[in-house]
mmCIF file of N, CA and C in Angstrom:
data_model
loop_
_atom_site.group_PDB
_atom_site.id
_atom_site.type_symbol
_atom_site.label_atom_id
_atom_site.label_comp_id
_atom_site.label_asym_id
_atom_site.label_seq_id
_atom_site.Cartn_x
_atom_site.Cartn_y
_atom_site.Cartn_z
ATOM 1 N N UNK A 39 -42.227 25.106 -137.296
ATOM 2 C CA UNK A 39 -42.598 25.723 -138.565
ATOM 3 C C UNK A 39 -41.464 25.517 -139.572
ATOM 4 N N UNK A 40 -41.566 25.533 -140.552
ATOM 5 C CA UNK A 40 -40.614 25.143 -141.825
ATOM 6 C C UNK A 40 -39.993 26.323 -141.924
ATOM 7 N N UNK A 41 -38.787 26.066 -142.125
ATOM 8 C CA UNK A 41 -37.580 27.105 -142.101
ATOM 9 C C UNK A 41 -37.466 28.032 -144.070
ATOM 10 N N UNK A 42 -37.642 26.783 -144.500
ATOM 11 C CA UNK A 42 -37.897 27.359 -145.788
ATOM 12 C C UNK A 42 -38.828 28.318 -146.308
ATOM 13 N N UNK A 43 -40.614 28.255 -145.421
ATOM 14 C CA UNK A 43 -41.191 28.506 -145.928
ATOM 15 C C UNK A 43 -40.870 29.808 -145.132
ATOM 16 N N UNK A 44 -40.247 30.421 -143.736
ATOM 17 C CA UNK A 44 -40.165 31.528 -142.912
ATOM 18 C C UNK A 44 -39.244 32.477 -144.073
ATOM 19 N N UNK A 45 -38.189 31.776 -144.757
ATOM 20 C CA UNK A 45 -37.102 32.399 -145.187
ATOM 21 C C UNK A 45 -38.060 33.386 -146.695
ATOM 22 N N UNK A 46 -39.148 32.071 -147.183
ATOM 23 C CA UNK A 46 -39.083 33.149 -148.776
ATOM 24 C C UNK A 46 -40.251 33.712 -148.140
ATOM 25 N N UNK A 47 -41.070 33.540 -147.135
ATOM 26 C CA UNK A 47 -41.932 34.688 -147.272
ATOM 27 C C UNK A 47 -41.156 36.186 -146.580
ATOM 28 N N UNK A 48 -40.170 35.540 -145.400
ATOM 29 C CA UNK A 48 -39.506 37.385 -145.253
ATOM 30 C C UNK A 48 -38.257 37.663 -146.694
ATOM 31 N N UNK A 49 -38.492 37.007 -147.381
ATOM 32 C CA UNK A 49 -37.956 37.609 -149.039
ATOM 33 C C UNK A 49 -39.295 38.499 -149.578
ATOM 34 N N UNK A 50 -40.687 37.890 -149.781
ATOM 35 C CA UNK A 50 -41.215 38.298 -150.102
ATOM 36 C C UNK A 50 -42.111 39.398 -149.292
ATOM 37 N N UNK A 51 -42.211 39.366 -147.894
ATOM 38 C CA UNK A 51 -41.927 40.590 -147.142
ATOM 39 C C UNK A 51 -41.209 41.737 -147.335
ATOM 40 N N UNK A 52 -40.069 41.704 -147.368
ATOM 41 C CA UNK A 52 -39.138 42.467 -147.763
ATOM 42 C C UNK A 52 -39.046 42.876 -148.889
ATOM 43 N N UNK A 53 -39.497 42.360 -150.280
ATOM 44 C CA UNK A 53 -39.705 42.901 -151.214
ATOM 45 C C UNK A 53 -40.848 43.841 -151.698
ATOM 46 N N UNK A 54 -41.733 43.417 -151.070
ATOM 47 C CA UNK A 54 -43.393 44.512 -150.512
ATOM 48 C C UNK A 54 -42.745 45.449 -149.844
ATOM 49 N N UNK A 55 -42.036 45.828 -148.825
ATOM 50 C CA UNK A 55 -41.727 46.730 -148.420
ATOM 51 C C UNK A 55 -41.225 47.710 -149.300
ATOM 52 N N UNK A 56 -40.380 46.948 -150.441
ATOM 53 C CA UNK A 56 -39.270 48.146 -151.041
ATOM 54 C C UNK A 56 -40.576 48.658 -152.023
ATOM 55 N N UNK A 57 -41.711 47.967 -152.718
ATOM 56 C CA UNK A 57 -42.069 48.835 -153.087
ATOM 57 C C UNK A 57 -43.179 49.795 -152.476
ATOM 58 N N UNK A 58 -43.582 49.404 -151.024
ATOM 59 C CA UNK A 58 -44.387 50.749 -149.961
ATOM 60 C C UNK A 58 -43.200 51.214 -149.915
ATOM 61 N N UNK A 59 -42.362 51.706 -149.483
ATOM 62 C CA UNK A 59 -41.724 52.467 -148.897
ATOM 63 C C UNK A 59 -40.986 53.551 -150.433
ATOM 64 N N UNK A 60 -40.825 52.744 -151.194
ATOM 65 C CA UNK A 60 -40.371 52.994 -152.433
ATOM 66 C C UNK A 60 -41.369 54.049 -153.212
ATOM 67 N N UNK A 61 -42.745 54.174 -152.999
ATOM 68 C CA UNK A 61 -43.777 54.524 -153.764
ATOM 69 C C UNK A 61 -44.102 55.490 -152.461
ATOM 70 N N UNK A 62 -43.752 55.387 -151.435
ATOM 71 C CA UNK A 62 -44.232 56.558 -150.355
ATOM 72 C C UNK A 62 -42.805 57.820 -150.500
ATOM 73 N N UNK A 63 -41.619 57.675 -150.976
ATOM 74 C CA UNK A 63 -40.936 58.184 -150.841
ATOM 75 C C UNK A 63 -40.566 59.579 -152.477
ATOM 76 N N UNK A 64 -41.206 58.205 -153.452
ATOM 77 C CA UNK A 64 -41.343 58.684 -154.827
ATOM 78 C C UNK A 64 -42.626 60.001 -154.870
ATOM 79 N N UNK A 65 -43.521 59.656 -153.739
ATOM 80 C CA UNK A 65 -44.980 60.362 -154.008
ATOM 81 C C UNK A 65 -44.712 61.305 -152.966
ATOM 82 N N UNK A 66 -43.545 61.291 -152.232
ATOM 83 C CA UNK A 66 -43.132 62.432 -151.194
ATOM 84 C C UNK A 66 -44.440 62.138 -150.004
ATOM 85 N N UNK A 67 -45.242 61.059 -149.965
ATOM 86 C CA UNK A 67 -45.916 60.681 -148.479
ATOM 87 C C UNK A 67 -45.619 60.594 -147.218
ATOM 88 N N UNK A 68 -46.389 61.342 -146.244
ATOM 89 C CA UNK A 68 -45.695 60.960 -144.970
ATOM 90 C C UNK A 68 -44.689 61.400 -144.707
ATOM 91 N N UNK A 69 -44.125 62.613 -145.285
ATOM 92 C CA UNK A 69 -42.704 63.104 -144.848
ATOM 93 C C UNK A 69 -41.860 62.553 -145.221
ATOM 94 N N UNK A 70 -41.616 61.545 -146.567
ATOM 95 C CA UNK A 70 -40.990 60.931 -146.726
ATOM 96 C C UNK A 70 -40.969 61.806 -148.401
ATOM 97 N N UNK A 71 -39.574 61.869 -149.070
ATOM 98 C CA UNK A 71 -39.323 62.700 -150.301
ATOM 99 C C UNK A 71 -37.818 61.855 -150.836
ATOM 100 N N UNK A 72 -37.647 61.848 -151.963
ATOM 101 C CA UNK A 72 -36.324 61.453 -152.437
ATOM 102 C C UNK A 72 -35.238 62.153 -152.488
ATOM 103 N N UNK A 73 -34.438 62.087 -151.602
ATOM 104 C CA UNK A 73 -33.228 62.908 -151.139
ATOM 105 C C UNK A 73 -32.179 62.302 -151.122
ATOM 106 N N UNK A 74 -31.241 62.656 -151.467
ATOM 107 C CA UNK A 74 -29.660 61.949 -151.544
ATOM 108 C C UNK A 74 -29.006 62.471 -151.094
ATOM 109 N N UNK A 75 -28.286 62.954 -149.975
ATOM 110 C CA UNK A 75 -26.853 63.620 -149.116
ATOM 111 C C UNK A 75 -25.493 63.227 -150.067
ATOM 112 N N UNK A 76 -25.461 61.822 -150.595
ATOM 113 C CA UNK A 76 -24.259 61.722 -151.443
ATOM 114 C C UNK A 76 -24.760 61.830 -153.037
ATOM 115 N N UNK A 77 -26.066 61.841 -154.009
ATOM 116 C CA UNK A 77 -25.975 62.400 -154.508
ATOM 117 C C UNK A 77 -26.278 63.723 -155.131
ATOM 118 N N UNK A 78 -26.412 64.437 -153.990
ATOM 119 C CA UNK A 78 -26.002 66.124 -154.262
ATOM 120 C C UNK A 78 -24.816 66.219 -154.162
ATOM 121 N N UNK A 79 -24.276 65.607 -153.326
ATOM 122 C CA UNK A 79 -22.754 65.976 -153.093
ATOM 123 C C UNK A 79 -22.380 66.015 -154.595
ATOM 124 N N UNK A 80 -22.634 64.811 -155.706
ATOM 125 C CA UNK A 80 -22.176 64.952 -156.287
ATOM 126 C C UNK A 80 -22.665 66.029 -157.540
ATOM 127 N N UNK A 81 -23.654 66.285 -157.078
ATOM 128 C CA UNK A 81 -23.931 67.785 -158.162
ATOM 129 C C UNK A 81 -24.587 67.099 -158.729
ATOM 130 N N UNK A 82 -25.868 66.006 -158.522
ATOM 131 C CA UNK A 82 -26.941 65.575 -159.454
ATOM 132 C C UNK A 82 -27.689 66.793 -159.253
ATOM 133 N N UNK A 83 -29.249 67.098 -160.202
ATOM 134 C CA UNK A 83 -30.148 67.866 -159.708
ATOM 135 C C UNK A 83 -31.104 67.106 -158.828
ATOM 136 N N UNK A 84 -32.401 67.408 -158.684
ATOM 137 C CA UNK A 84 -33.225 67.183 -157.534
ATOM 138 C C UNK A 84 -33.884 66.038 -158.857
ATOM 139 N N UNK A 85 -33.966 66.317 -160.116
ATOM 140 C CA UNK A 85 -34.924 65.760 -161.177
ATOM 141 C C UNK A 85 -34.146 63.970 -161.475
ATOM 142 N N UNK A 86 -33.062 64.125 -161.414
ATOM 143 C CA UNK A 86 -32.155 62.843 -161.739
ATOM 144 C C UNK A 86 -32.130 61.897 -160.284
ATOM 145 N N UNK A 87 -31.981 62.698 -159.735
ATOM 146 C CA UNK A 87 -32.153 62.315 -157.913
ATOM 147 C C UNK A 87 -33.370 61.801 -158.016
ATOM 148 N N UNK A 88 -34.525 61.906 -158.362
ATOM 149 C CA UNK A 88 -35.859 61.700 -158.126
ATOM 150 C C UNK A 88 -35.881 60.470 -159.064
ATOM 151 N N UNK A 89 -35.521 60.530 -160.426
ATOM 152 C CA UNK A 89 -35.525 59.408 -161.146
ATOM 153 C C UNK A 89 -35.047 58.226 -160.677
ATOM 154 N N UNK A 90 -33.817 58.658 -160.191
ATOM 155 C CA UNK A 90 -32.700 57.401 -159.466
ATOM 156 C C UNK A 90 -33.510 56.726 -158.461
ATOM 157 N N UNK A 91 -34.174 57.591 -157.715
ATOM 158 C CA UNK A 91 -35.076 57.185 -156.457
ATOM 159 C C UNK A 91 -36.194 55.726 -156.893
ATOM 160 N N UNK A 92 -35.957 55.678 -158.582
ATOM 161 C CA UNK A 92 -37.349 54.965 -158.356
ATOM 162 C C UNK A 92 -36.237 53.771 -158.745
ATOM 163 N N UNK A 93 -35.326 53.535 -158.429
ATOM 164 C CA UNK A 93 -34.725 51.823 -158.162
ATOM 165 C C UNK A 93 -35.162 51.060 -156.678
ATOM 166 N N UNK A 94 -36.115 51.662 -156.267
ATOM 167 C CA UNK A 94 -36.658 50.568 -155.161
ATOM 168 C C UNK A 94 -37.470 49.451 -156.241
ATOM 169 N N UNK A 95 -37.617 49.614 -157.302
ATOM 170 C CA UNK A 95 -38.286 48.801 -158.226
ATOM 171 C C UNK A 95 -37.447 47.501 -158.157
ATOM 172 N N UNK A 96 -36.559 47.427 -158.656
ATOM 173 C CA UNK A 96 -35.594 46.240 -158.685
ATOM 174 C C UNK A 96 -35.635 45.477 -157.502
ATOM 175 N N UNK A 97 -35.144 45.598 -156.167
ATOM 176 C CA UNK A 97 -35.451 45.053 -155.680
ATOM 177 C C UNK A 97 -36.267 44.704 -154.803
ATOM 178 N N UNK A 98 -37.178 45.135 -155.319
ATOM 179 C CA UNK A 98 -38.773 44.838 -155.097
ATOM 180 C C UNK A 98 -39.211 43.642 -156.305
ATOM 181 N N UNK A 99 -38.760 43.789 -157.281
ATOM 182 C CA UNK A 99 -38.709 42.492 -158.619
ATOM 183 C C UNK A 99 -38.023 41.444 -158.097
ATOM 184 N N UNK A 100 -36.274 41.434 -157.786
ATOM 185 C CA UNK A 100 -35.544 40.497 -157.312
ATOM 186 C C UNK A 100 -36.077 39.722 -156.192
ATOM 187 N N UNK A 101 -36.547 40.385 -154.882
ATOM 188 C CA UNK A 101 -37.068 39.613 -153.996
ATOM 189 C C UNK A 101 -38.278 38.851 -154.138
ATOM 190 N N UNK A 102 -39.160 38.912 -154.574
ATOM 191 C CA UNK A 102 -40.519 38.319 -154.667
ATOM 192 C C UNK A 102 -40.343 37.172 -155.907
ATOM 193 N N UNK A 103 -39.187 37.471 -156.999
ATOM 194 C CA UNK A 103 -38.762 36.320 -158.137
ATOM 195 C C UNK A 103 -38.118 35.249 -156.985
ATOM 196 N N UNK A 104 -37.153 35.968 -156.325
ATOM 197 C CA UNK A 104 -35.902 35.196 -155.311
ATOM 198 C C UNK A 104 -37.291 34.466 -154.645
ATOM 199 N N UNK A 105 -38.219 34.737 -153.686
ATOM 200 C CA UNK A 105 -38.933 34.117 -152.730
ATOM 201 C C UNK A 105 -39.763 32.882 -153.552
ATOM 202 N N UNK A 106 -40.224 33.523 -154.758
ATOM 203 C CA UNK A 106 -40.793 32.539 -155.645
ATOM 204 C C UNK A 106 -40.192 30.908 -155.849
ATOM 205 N N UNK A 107 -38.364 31.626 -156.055
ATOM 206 C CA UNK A 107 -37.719 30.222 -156.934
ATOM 207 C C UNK A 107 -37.600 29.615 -155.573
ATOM 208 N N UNK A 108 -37.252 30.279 -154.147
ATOM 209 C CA UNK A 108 -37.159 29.255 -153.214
ATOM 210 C C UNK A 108 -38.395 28.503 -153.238
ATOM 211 N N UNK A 109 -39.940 28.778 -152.972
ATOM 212 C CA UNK A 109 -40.590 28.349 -153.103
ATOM 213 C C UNK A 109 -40.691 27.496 -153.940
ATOM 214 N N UNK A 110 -40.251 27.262 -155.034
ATOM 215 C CA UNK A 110 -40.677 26.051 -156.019
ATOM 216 C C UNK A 110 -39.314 25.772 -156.527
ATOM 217 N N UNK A 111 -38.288 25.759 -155.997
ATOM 218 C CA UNK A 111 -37.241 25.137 -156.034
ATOM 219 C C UNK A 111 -36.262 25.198 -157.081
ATOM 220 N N UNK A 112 -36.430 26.566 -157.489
ATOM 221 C CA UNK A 112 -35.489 26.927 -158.949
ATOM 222 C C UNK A 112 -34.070 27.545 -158.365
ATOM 223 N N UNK A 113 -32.915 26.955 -159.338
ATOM 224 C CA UNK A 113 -31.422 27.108 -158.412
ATOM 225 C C UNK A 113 -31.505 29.081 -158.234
ATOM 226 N N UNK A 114 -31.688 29.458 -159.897
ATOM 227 C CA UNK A 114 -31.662 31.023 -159.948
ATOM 228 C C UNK A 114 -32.174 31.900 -158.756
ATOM 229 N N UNK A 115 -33.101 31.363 -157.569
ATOM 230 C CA UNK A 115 -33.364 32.049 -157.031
ATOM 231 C C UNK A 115 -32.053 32.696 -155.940
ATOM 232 N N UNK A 116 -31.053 32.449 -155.945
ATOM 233 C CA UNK A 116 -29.819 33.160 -155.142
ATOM 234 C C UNK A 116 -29.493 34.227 -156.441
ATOM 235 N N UNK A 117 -29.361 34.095 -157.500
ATOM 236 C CA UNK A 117 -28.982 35.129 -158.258
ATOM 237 C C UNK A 117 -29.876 36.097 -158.093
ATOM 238 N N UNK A 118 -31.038 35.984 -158.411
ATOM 239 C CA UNK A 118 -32.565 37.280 -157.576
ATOM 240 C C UNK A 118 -32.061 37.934 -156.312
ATOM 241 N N UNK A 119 -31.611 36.695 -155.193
ATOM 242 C CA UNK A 119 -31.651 37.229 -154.118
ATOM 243 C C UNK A 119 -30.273 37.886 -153.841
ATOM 244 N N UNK A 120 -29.374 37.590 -154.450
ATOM 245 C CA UNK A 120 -28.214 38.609 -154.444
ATOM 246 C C UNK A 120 -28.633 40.118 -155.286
ATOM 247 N N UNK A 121 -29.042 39.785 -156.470
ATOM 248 C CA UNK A 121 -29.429 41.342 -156.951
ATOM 249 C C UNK A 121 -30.244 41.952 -156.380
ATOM 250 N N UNK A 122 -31.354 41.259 -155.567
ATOM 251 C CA UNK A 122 -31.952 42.272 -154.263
ATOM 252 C C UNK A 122 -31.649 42.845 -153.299
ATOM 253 N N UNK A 123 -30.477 42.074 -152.980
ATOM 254 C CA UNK A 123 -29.411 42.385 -151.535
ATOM 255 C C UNK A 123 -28.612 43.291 -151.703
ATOM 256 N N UNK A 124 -28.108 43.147 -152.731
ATOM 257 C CA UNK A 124 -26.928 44.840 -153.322
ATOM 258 C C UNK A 124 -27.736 45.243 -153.584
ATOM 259 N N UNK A 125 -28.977 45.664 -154.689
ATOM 260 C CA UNK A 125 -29.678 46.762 -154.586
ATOM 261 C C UNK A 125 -30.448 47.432 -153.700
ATOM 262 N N UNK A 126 -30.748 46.807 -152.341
ATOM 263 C CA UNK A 126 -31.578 46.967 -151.788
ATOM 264 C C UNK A 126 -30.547 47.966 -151.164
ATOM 265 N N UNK A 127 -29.353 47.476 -150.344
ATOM 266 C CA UNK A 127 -28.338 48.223 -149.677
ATOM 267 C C UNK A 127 -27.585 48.968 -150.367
ATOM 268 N N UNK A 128 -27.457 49.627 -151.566
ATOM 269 C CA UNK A 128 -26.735 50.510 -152.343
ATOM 270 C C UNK A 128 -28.314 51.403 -152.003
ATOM 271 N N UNK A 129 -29.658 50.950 -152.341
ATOM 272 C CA UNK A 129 -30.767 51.916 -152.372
ATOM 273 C C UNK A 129 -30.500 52.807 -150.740
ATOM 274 N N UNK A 130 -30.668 51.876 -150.130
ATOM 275 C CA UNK A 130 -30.772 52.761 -148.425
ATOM 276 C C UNK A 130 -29.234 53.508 -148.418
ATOM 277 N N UNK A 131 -28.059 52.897 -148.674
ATOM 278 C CA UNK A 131 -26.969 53.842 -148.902
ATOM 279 C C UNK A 131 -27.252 55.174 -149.804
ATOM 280 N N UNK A 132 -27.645 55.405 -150.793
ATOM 281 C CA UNK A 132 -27.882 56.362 -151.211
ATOM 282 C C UNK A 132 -28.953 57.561 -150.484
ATOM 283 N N UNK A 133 -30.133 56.763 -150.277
ATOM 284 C CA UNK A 133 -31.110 57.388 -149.734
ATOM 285 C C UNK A 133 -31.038 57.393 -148.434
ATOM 286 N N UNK A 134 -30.334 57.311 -147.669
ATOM 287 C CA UNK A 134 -30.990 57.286 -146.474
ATOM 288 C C UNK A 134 -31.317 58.267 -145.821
ATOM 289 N N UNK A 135 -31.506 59.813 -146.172
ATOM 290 C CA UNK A 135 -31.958 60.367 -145.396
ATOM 291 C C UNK A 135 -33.450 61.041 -146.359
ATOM 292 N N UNK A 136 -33.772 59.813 -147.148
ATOM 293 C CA UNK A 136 -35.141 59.934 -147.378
ATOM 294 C C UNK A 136 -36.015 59.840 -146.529
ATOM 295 N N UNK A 137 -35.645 58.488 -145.947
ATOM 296 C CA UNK A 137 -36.556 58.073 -145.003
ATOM 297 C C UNK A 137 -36.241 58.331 -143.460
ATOM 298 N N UNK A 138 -37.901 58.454 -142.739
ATOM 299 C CA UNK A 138 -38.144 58.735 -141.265
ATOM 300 C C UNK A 138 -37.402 57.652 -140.492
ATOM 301 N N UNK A 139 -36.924 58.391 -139.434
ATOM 302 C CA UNK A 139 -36.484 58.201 -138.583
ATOM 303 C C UNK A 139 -35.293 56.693 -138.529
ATOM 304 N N UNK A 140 -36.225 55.009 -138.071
ATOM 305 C CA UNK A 140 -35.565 54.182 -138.122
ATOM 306 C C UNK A 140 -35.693 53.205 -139.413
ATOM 307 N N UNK A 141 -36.705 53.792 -140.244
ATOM 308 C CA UNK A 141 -36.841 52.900 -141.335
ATOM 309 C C UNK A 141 -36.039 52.208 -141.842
ATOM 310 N N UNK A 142 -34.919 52.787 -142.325
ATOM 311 C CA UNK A 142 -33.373 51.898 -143.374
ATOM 312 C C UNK A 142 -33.043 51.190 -142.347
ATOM 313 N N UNK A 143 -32.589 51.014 -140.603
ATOM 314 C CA UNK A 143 -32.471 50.242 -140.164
ATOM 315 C C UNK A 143 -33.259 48.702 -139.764
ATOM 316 N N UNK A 144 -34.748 48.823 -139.879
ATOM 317 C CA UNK A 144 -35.577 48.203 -139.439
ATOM 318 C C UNK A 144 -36.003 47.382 -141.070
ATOM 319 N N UNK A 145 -35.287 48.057 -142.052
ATOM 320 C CA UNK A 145 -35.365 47.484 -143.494
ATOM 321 C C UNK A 145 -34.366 46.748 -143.735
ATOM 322 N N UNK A 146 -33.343 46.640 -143.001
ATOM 323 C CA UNK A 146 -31.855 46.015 -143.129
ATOM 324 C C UNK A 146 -31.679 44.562 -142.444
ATOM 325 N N UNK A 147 -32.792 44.569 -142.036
ATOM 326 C CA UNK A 147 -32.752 43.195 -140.968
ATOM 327 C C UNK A 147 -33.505 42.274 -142.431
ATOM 328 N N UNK A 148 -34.328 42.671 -143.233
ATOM 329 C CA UNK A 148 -34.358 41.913 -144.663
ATOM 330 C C UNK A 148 -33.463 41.373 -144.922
ATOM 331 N N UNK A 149 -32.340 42.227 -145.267
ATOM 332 C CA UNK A 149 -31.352 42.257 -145.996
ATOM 333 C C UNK A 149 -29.962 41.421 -145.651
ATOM 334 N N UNK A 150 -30.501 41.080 -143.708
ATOM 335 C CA UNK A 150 -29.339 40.455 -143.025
ATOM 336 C C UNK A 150 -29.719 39.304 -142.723
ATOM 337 N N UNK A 151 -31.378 39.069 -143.216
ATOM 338 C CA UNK A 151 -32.036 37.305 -143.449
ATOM 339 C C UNK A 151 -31.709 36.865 -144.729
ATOM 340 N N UNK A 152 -31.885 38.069 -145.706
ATOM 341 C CA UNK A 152 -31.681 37.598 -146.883
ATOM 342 C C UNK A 152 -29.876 36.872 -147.196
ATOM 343 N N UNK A 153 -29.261 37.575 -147.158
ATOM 344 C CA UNK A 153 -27.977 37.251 -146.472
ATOM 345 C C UNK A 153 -27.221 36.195 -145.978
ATOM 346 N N UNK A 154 -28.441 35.845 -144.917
ATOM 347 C CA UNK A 154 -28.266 34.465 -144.160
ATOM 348 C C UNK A 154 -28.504 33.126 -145.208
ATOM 349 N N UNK A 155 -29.774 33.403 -145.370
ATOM 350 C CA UNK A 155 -29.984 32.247 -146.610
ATOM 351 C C UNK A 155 -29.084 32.523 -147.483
ATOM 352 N N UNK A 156 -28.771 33.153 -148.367
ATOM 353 C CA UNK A 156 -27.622 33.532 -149.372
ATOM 354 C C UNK A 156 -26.236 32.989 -148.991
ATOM 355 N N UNK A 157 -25.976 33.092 -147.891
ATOM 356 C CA UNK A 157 -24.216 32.300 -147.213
ATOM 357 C C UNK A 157 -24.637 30.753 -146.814
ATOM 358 N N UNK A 158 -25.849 30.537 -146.871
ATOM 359 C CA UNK A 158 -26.021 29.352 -146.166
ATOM 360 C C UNK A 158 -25.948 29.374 -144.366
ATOM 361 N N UNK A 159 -26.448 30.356 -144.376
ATOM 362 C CA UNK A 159 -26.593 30.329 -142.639
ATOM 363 C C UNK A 159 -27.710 29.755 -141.566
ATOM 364 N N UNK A 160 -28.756 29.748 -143.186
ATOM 365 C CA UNK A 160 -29.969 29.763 -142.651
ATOM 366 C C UNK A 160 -30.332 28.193 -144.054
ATOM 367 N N UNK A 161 -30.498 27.122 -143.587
ATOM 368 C CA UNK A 161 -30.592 25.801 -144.117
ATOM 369 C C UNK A 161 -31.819 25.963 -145.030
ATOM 370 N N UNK A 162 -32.393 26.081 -146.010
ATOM 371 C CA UNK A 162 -33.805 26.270 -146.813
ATOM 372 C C UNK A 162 -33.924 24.946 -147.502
ATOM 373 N N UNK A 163 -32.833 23.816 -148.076
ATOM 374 C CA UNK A 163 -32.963 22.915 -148.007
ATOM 375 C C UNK A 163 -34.088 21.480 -148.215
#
């Protein structure tokens, strides 16, 4: 199977995810609510916390642009896929005890393909 085509569709996998998981967490579904452990710490309210919550948007934009340009061969698509990769992992850093149980981990393996292609680990070529 083509290595290229495995790499942008788990970009564009992974970017569907951020916004299910993103829109289940915003709508408080499933036991899932927007919660921050570090930012209460810092004395946000629950209302700014909730706003902040909705940056699963971004990289949910970045990845599916990023999977696109691999797909049709535009250089910009590493700049997408880096702004998906820090946002994605600053998002689960913040939130992570939004989500059930193993989710942020089982969401991070995106983030450690995305990664791969991004260092050149993974040949797309």
């Amino acid at each position: 199977m083509n290595i290229k085509l495995l790499f942008m569709v788990s970009l564009a996998i992974h970017g569907i995810g951020h916004i299910v998981i993103g829109l289940m967490t915003f709508l408080d579904l499933w036991g899932m609510s927007v919660r921050s452990s570090i930012l209460d710490l810092m004395g946000l309210n629950q209302g700014l916390i909730k706003a902040l919550g909705f940056l699963w948007i971004i990289p949910f934009i970045a990845f599916i642009a990023s999977a696109w340009g691999v797909w049709m061969g535009i250089a910009w698509w590493e700049t997408a896929g880096w702004v998906g990769t820090i946002t994605s992992v600053v998002y689960f850093v913040l939130f992570w005890n939004s989500f059930s149980s193993n989710i942020p981990i089982q969401a991070n393996i995106g983030n450690v393909v995305a990664l791969a292609g991004l260092l050149g680990f993974i040949n797309i070529a």
